[in-house]
Structures are given as C-alpha cells and as structure tokens.
Tab-separated table of C-alpha atoms in Angstrom:
chain	number	residue	atom	x	y	z
A	275	THR	CA	29.479	30.463	10.174
A	276	TRP	CA	27.185	28.007	11.812
A	277	THR	CA	25.097	25.216	10.654
A	278	VAL	CA	21.231	24.905	11.432
A	279	THR	CA	19.891	21.463	11.773
A	280	ALA	CA	16.380	20.082	13.150
A	281	VAL	CA	15.435	16.673	14.286
A	282	VAL	CA	12.066	15.280	14.961
A	283	ASP	CA	10.615	11.695	14.805
A	284	GLY	CA	8.785	11.058	11.482
A	285	TYR	CA	10.549	13.748	9.493
A	286	GLU	CA	13.838	14.194	7.702
A	287	MET	CA	15.660	17.422	6.690
A	288	GLN	CA	15.642	18.370	2.952
A	289	ALA	CA	19.258	19.644	3.318
A	290	THR	CA	20.982	16.606	4.798
A	291	ASP	CA	24.186	18.830	5.899
A	292	GLY	CA	21.902	21.467	7.309
A	293	TRP	CA	21.724	25.075	6.525
A	294	PRO	CA	24.416	27.504	6.820
A	295	VAL	CA	23.996	30.669	8.933
A	296	THR	CA	26.610	33.431	9.162
A	297	VAL	CA	26.530	35.740	12.206
A	298	VAL	CA	27.789	39.164	11.220
A	299	GLU	CA	29.616	41.218	13.747
A	300	GLY	CA	27.456	44.139	14.801
A	301	ARG	CA	24.204	42.680	14.072
A	302	LEU	CA	21.703	41.853	16.899
A	303	ALA	CA	20.470	38.700	15.625
A	304	PRO	CA	21.618	36.351	12.933
A	305	THR	CA	19.521	35.861	9.693
A	306	VAL	CA	16.443	33.678	10.314
A	307	GLN	CA	16.344	30.379	8.245
A	308	LEU	CA	13.387	28.603	6.896
A	309	VAL	CA	14.323	24.754	8.010
A	310	THR	CA	12.212	22.595	6.023
A	311	LEU	CA	11.362	18.994	7.086
A	312	VAL	CA	9.818	16.427	4.810
A	313	ALA	CA	7.413	13.815	6.379
A	314	GLU	CA	8.877	10.137	6.055
A	315	PRO	CA	6.637	7.577	4.476
A	316	VAL	CA	4.314	5.565	6.888
A	317	ASP	CA	1.960	2.530	6.796
A	318	LEU	CA	-1.723	2.662	7.004
A	319	ARG	CA	-3.879	-0.435	8.003
A	320	VAL	CA	-7.502	-0.338	7.410
A	321	PHE	CA	-9.618	-2.853	9.339
A	322	VAL	CA	-13.227	-3.268	7.683
A	323	PHE	CA	-15.790	-4.881	9.527
A	324	ASP	CA	-19.523	-5.682	9.832
A	325	PRO	CA	-20.993	-3.376	12.608
A	326	VAL	CA	-23.564	-6.109	13.523
A	327	THR	CA	-21.232	-9.144	13.516
A	328	GLU	CA	-18.035	-7.277	14.136
A	329	ALA	CA	-16.523	-9.647	11.890
A	330	GLY	CA	-13.787	-8.521	9.444
A	331	ILE	CA	-14.624	-8.393	5.806
A	332	ASP	CA	-12.393	-9.656	2.963
A	333	GLY	CA	-12.942	-9.390	-0.782
A	334	LEU	CA	-13.597	-5.582	-0.850
A	335	THR	CA	-11.991	-3.001	-2.940
A	336	VAL	CA	-10.177	-0.560	-0.584
A	337	ARG	CA	-8.653	2.560	-2.087
A	338	ILE	CA	-7.063	5.970	-0.970
A	339	VAL	CA	-6.611	9.096	-3.087
A	340	ARG	CA	-5.439	12.393	-2.744
A	341	SER	CA	-7.056	15.241	-4.541
A	342	GLY	CA	-5.717	15.431	-8.125
A	343	GLN	CA	-3.705	12.181	-7.642
A	344	THR	CA	-4.244	8.594	-9.113
A	345	PRO	CA	-6.121	6.369	-6.419
A	346	VAL	CA	-4.050	3.599	-4.855
A	347	THR	CA	-5.781	0.228	-4.245
A	348	ALA	CA	-4.659	-1.696	-1.086
A	349	PRO	CA	-2.656	-4.978	-2.135
A	350	PRO	CA	-3.210	-8.064	0.009
A	351	CYS	CA	-2.126	-7.504	3.606
A	352	THR	CA	1.222	-8.965	4.216
A	353	PRO	CA	2.795	-7.309	7.386
A	354	THR	CA	5.846	-8.497	9.305
A	355	PRO	CA	4.787	-10.360	11.258
A	356	PRO	CA	2.110	-12.148	9.243
A	357	ALA	CA	-0.084	-12.730	12.335
A	358	ALA	CA	-0.752	-8.847	12.109
A	359	CYS	CA	-2.901	-9.511	9.144
A	360	GLY	CA	-6.391	-10.987	9.850
A	361	VAL	CA	-9.833	-11.096	8.039
A	362	GLY	CA	-10.868	-7.693	6.981
A	363	VAL	CA	-7.337	-6.123	6.877
A	364	TYR	CA	-6.108	-3.904	3.987
A	365	GLN	CA	-2.784	-2.177	4.238
A	366	PHE	CA	-0.962	0.649	2.331
A	367	SER	CA	2.787	0.577	2.736
A	368	GLN	CA	5.134	3.782	2.705
A	369	ILE	CA	2.726	6.221	1.765
A	370	GLU	CA	2.896	10.030	2.495
A	371	PRO	CA	1.150	11.076	5.637
A	372	THR	CA	-1.330	13.427	4.603
A	373	ARG	CA	-5.270	13.770	3.983
A	374	TYR	CA	-6.947	11.134	1.810
A	375	THR	CA	-10.310	10.033	0.719
A	376	LEU	CA	-10.884	6.333	1.644
A	377	ASP	CA	-13.388	4.568	-0.728
A	378	ILE	CA	-14.507	1.126	0.077
A	379	SER	CA	-16.852	-1.068	-2.335
A	380	GLY	CA	-17.754	-4.537	-3.208
A	381	GLY	CA	-19.027	-7.556	-1.629
A	382	GLY	CA	-22.513	-6.792	-1.159
A	383	TYR	CA	-21.809	-3.859	1.053
A	384	ALA	CA	-22.911	-0.211	0.615
A	385	PRO	CA	-20.126	1.867	-0.964
A	386	LEU	CA	-18.405	4.095	1.768
A	387	THR	CA	-16.343	7.129	1.156
A	388	VAL	CA	-14.756	8.823	4.131
A	389	ALA	CA	-11.973	11.498	4.537
A	390	ILE	CA	-9.074	10.318	6.701
A	391	GLN	CA	-5.859	11.978	8.012
A	392	VAL	CA	-2.758	9.803	8.138
A	393	PRO	CA	-0.468	11.543	10.559
A	394	PRO	CA	3.218	12.128	10.227
A	395	GLY	CA	5.797	10.448	12.676
A	396	VAL	CA	3.691	7.377	13.390
A	397	PRO	CA	5.112	4.450	11.446
A	398	LEU	CA	1.945	2.479	11.450
A	399	THR	CA	-1.569	4.070	11.732
A	400	GLN	CA	-4.564	1.847	12.010
A	401	ILE	CA	-8.305	2.738	11.334
A	402	ASP	CA	-11.357	0.658	11.872
A	403	VAL	CA	-14.152	1.330	9.443
A	404	PRO	CA	-17.612	-0.321	9.871
A	405	ILE	CA	-19.435	-0.842	6.669
A	406	ALA	CA	-23.085	-1.629	6.322
A	407	ALA	CA	-24.530	-4.449	4.186
A	408	ARG	CA	-26.442	-3.184	1.074
A	409	PRO	CA	-30.067	-3.564	1.805
A	410	ASN	CA	-31.119	-4.747	-1.553
A	411	THR	CA	-34.823	-5.655	-1.971
A	412	VAL	CA	-36.524	-7.646	-4.613
A	413	GLY	CA	-40.369	-6.996	-4.896
A	414	GLY	CA	-43.146	-7.204	-7.359
A	415	THR	CA	-46.940	-8.193	-7.772
A	416	VAL	CA	-48.330	-11.370	-8.584
A	417	LEU	CA	-51.108	-11.217	-11.257
A	418	GLY	CA	-53.426	-13.850	-12.452
A	419	GLN	CA	-55.088	-13.911	-15.920
A	420	GLN	CA	-58.704	-15.107	-15.906
A	421	GLY	CA	-59.841	-15.578	-19.433
A	422	ALA	CA	-59.994	-12.521	-21.737
A	423	GLY	CA	-60.227	-10.317	-18.551
A	424	ALA	CA	-57.551	-7.738	-17.215
A	425	PRO	CA	-55.102	-9.583	-14.925
A	426	THR	CA	-55.964	-9.334	-11.184
A	427	ALA	CA	-53.879	-9.546	-8.136
A	428	VAL	CA	-53.238	-12.878	-6.540
A	429	SER	CA	-53.177	-13.184	-2.779
A	430	GLY	CA	-51.450	-15.850	-0.988
A	431	ALA	CA	-49.084	-17.023	-3.938
A	432	SER	CA	-45.851	-18.444	-2.733
A	433	VAL	CA	-42.998	-16.483	-4.062
A	434	ARG	CA	-39.512	-18.196	-4.479
A	435	LEU	CA	-36.264	-16.172	-4.988
A	436	THR	CA	-33.250	-18.559	-5.695
A	437	SER	CA	-29.641	-17.382	-6.479
A	438	ALA	CA	-28.322	-18.387	-9.913
A	439	ALA	CA	-24.757	-18.615	-8.202
A	440	ASP	CA	-25.861	-20.904	-5.507
A	441	PRO	CA	-29.084	-22.651	-6.033
A	442	SER	CA	-29.333	-23.865	-2.166
A	443	SER	CA	-29.653	-20.026	-1.520
A	444	VAL	CA	-33.508	-19.594	-1.364
A	445	ARG	CA	-35.694	-16.873	0.005
A	446	THR	CA	-39.352	-17.061	0.149
A	447	THR	CA	-42.451	-15.027	0.898
A	448	THR	CA	-46.148	-14.976	0.395
A	449	SER	CA	-47.911	-12.203	-1.678
A	450	GLY	CA	-50.381	-9.987	0.112
A	451	THR	CA	-54.008	-9.117	-0.591
A	452	ASP	CA	-52.907	-6.836	-3.352
A	453	GLY	CA	-50.779	-9.543	-4.961
A	454	ALA	CA	-47.492	-7.585	-3.748
A	455	PHE	CA	-44.483	-9.250	-2.433
A	456	SER	CA	-41.006	-8.037	-1.031
A	457	ILE	CA	-38.040	-9.936	-0.189
A	458	ALA	CA	-35.473	-7.772	1.829
A	459	ASN	CA	-31.716	-8.064	2.448
A	460	VAL	CA	-30.991	-9.925	-0.714
A	461	PRO	CA	-26.944	-9.948	-1.351
A	462	ASP	CA	-25.784	-8.499	-4.640
A	463	GLY	CA	-25.710	-10.962	-7.485
C-alpha cells in the first residue's frame, strides 16, 4: 500500500494523511486517485481612488459578495504593519479565493459594481479601483410674476445654492435669457 499526497503553495489537502493506494500484482497501473486540494484563505486589499486627483477616498461602503451568499463589508483597514494602510484602503481578511462582485458606494461618488477574481496561493491581493464623482446637477427656471399676468422668465437673476450642512459652501450662477439656470458637480447632501 502506498500513500498519495500533493503539495502546492496556497492549498491544503482535504485528507491530512493523504490517500492510500494499493498496487495489485498483475495490474499494469494502480487505481487513479482523485486528490482534492482546498484553497487556503487569503487577504484582499482594495484601494479606491479619484482618477482625477489620484487621491484615496475614505468613508465609502466597500462590499464583496459571492453568488447566493451574504455580502461582506470591509472593516477599517488594520494590516500589519499599520503603515500598509492609507487613505482609500479597504481590506478583507481571510476570504476564500474565488470570483466576487465588488460593490462600492457613498461619499458623493457614483456607485460602482465590478466582477473581480481573488486568486489562490497569493497571501495578499491588492486591486486599485478608480471611482468617479457623481455629477449631480441642480437646475430650474427663474420666473417673475407681473401683476395678474402669467409668470415670465427672468433673465440675469443671480442664483445661489448653499449647503445646509456647510453654509460656507456656496455655488452661484446667473439665469439665462429663458430664465433657466444650472449648477453642475454638486456633492450629495
């Protein structure tokens, strides 16, 4: 009787003692064994950044999910050494190497969903993901009432947009000849 074992980085055998094989006298070849290796858990680090400024973005919700499974949200990044963490870094520890859907949302950025593959045998995989700012626009038409007549467009009106959360954050524009105004790139809030 013989024992079959297999070893490769990033995997472990299901049968820790190997699989027995008996070589029978008179047979040309021993029975073929199915040797099953299970991928060891790995870490995934996701760096989310603004492609315009190349700066990392904190405060987002970063989740991974496998088909039919419960989504896993990245906890705050706390690797060893701590210097490996930075702004915009999200880490998943000891996950199964396989295909996931990566979902990123929040912080005034357009939600992003992308398929990723976490390979076996690589203790730490890092992926860099650019995320675009959500291009919110506030617009409307300035109308003026003149007596009992129908309201008419007001050209040249100064329009001011002020954040309730931060009154010092002000954006301004002027209405056009048709009374229309538009203020682009307004953060969520």
